[in-house]
């Protein structure tokens, strides 16, 4: 444990320097991450999915919060911009959606928008911003699987492999059949020299 925390502190201290000094390494790591690499396949969320609403009652009929309604058009605009490859425009649209919704937004809706914004930041290579978005998303909804996966991706690209592993394992606990989480857990353990069996959370 002591060695792990020492490595974790070192990773945090040097992650920004690694990104700035070795951009080719960061690009290679990004290509290896299925979460970032397959962003177009995974996409951004147009609504609430099991990956973002784990623990809620299935098929529950709820009226959208006032803020959700106000921000939804801008969220959809962000999704369209993301799909067209305009990731900077998507980031701006998601930020505007959150501003439009203001304090009236539901926690779950805002968590989804922040997770989408994080994915756009990942595609732009803004890994610290992606991590911040995901952390805020998880503060609002601690069962948002996509936020754990995307935060793990941003941390792994930054060289914070221990923290990334924790995020991927948390995602797998919430969604035991998630293949991206399983792939990344194996990859992180190989990098850390600790290739143990993937935990079974079924």
CSV table of C-alpha atoms in Angstrom, one decimal, residues 5-154:
chain,number,residue,atom,x,y,z
A,5,UNK,CA,0.4,5.6,-2.7
A,6,UNK,CA,4.0,6.8,-3.4
A,7,UNK,CA,3.5,5.9,-7.1
A,8,UNK,CA,0.1,7.6,-7.1
A,9,UNK,CA,1.6,10.8,-5.7
A,10,UNK,CA,4.4,10.7,-8.3
A,11,UNK,CA,1.9,10.1,-11.1
A,12,UNK,CA,-0.1,13.1,-10.1
A,13,UNK,CA,2.9,15.3,-9.8
A,14,UNK,CA,4.3,14.4,-13.2
A,15,UNK,CA,1.2,13.7,-15.4
A,16,UNK,CA,1.1,17.3,-16.8
A,17,UNK,CA,4.8,17.2,-17.5
A,18,UNK,CA,4.5,13.9,-19.3
A,19,UNK,CA,1.7,15.3,-21.5
A,20,UNK,CA,3.8,18.4,-22.3
A,21,UNK,CA,7.1,16.7,-22.8
A,22,UNK,CA,6.2,13.4,-24.5
A,23,UNK,CA,3.2,14.1,-26.7
A,24,UNK,CA,3.9,11.1,-28.9
A,25,UNK,CA,3.6,8.8,-25.9
A,26,UNK,CA,0.3,10.4,-24.9
A,27,UNK,CA,-1.0,10.0,-28.5
A,28,UNK,CA,0.1,6.3,-28.4
A,29,UNK,CA,-1.7,5.8,-25.1
A,30,UNK,CA,-4.8,7.4,-26.4
A,31,UNK,CA,-4.9,5.1,-29.4
A,32,UNK,CA,-4.6,2.1,-27.1
A,33,UNK,CA,-7.6,3.2,-25.0
A,34,UNK,CA,-10.8,1.7,-26.4
A,35,UNK,CA,-12.8,4.3,-24.6
A,36,UNK,CA,-11.1,7.2,-26.5
A,37,UNK,CA,-10.4,5.3,-29.7
A,38,UNK,CA,-13.9,4.1,-30.1
A,39,UNK,CA,-15.6,7.4,-29.1
A,40,UNK,CA,-17.6,7.5,-32.3
A,41,UNK,CA,-18.9,4.0,-31.7
A,42,UNK,CA,-19.7,4.6,-28.0
A,43,UNK,CA,-20.9,8.1,-28.7
A,44,UNK,CA,-22.4,10.6,-26.4
A,45,UNK,CA,-25.7,10.3,-24.5
A,46,UNK,CA,-28.8,11.6,-26.0
A,47,UNK,CA,-30.8,10.6,-23.0
A,48,UNK,CA,-30.6,8.5,-19.8
A,49,UNK,CA,-29.0,5.1,-20.3
A,50,UNK,CA,-28.4,2.2,-17.8
A,51,UNK,CA,-24.7,3.2,-17.8
A,52,UNK,CA,-25.6,6.6,-16.3
A,53,UNK,CA,-28.6,5.8,-14.2
A,54,UNK,CA,-27.6,2.6,-12.4
A,55,UNK,CA,-29.6,2.2,-9.2
A,56,UNK,CA,-32.7,4.0,-10.5
A,57,UNK,CA,-36.1,2.4,-10.8
A,58,UNK,CA,-36.5,0.8,-14.3
A,59,UNK,CA,-39.2,2.4,-16.5
A,60,UNK,CA,-39.9,5.0,-13.9
A,61,UNK,CA,-42.0,7.8,-15.4
A,62,UNK,CA,-40.7,11.2,-14.2
A,63,UNK,CA,-41.4,14.7,-15.4
A,64,UNK,CA,-38.2,16.4,-16.5
A,65,UNK,CA,-36.9,19.0,-14.1
A,66,UNK,CA,-37.4,22.6,-15.3
A,67,UNK,CA,-33.6,23.0,-15.8
A,68,UNK,CA,-33.4,19.8,-17.9
A,69,UNK,CA,-36.1,21.2,-20.3
A,70,UNK,CA,-34.3,24.5,-20.6
A,71,UNK,CA,-30.9,22.9,-21.3
A,72,UNK,CA,-32.0,20.0,-23.4
A,73,UNK,CA,-31.9,21.8,-26.8
A,74,UNK,CA,-28.3,22.9,-26.2
A,75,UNK,CA,-27.4,19.4,-25.1
A,76,UNK,CA,-28.8,18.0,-28.3
A,77,UNK,CA,-26.8,20.6,-30.2
A,78,UNK,CA,-23.7,19.4,-28.4
A,79,UNK,CA,-24.4,15.8,-29.4
A,80,UNK,CA,-24.9,16.8,-33.1
A,81,UNK,CA,-21.6,18.8,-33.0
A,82,UNK,CA,-19.8,15.9,-31.4
A,83,UNK,CA,-21.1,13.4,-34.1
A,84,UNK,CA,-20.0,15.8,-36.8
A,85,UNK,CA,-16.4,16.0,-35.4
A,86,UNK,CA,-16.6,19.5,-34.0
A,87,UNK,CA,-15.5,18.6,-30.5
A,88,UNK,CA,-14.7,22.2,-29.4
A,89,UNK,CA,-18.1,23.3,-30.5
A,90,UNK,CA,-19.6,20.3,-28.6
A,91,UNK,CA,-17.7,21.4,-25.4
A,92,UNK,CA,-19.1,24.9,-25.7
A,93,UNK,CA,-22.7,23.6,-26.4
A,94,UNK,CA,-22.6,21.3,-23.3
A,95,UNK,CA,-21.3,24.2,-21.1
A,96,UNK,CA,-24.1,26.4,-22.4
A,97,UNK,CA,-26.6,23.7,-21.7
A,98,UNK,CA,-25.5,23.5,-18.1
A,99,UNK,CA,-25.6,27.3,-17.8
A,100,UNK,CA,-29.1,27.4,-19.3
A,101,UNK,CA,-30.3,24.8,-16.9
A,102,UNK,CA,-28.7,26.6,-14.0
A,103,UNK,CA,-29.7,25.5,-10.5
A,104,UNK,CA,-33.0,24.0,-11.8
A,105,UNK,CA,-31.3,21.0,-13.5
A,106,UNK,CA,-31.7,17.5,-12.0
A,107,UNK,CA,-28.5,15.9,-10.7
A,108,UNK,CA,-28.8,13.0,-13.2
A,109,UNK,CA,-29.3,15.2,-16.2
A,110,UNK,CA,-26.3,17.4,-15.3
A,111,UNK,CA,-24.2,14.4,-14.7
A,112,UNK,CA,-24.9,13.1,-18.2
A,113,UNK,CA,-24.1,16.4,-19.8
A,114,UNK,CA,-20.9,16.6,-17.9
A,115,UNK,CA,-20.0,13.1,-19.0
A,116,UNK,CA,-20.7,14.0,-22.6
A,117,UNK,CA,-18.5,17.2,-22.2
A,118,UNK,CA,-15.7,15.0,-20.8
A,119,UNK,CA,-15.9,12.8,-23.9
A,120,UNK,CA,-15.5,15.8,-26.2
A,121,UNK,CA,-12.6,17.0,-24.0
A,122,UNK,CA,-10.9,13.6,-24.4
A,123,UNK,CA,-11.2,13.9,-28.2
A,124,UNK,CA,-9.5,17.3,-28.0
A,125,UNK,CA,-6.7,15.9,-25.8
A,126,UNK,CA,-7.8,18.1,-22.9
A,127,UNK,CA,-7.3,15.3,-20.4
A,128,UNK,CA,-7.3,17.4,-17.2
A,129,UNK,CA,-10.5,19.0,-18.2
A,130,UNK,CA,-12.1,15.7,-19.0
A,131,UNK,CA,-11.1,14.3,-15.6
A,132,UNK,CA,-12.6,17.4,-13.9
A,133,UNK,CA,-15.9,17.0,-15.8
A,134,UNK,CA,-16.1,13.3,-14.8
A,135,UNK,CA,-15.3,14.0,-11.2
A,136,UNK,CA,-18.1,16.6,-11.1
A,137,UNK,CA,-20.4,14.2,-12.9
A,138,UNK,CA,-19.7,11.5,-10.3
A,139,UNK,CA,-20.4,14.0,-7.5
A,140,UNK,CA,-23.8,14.4,-8.9
A,141,UNK,CA,-24.4,10.7,-9.7
A,142,UNK,CA,-22.0,8.2,-8.2
A,143,UNK,CA,-23.3,5.4,-10.4
A,144,UNK,CA,-22.6,7.0,-13.7
A,145,UNK,CA,-20.6,4.2,-15.4
A,146,UNK,CA,-19.6,6.3,-18.4
A,147,UNK,CA,-18.2,8.9,-16.2
A,148,UNK,CA,-16.0,6.3,-14.4
A,149,UNK,CA,-14.8,5.0,-17.8
A,150,UNK,CA,-14.0,8.4,-19.2
A,151,UNK,CA,-12.3,9.5,-16.0
A,152,UNK,CA,-10.3,6.3,-16.1
A,153,UNK,CA,-9.3,7.0,-19.7
A,154,UNK,CA,-8.2,10.6,-19.0
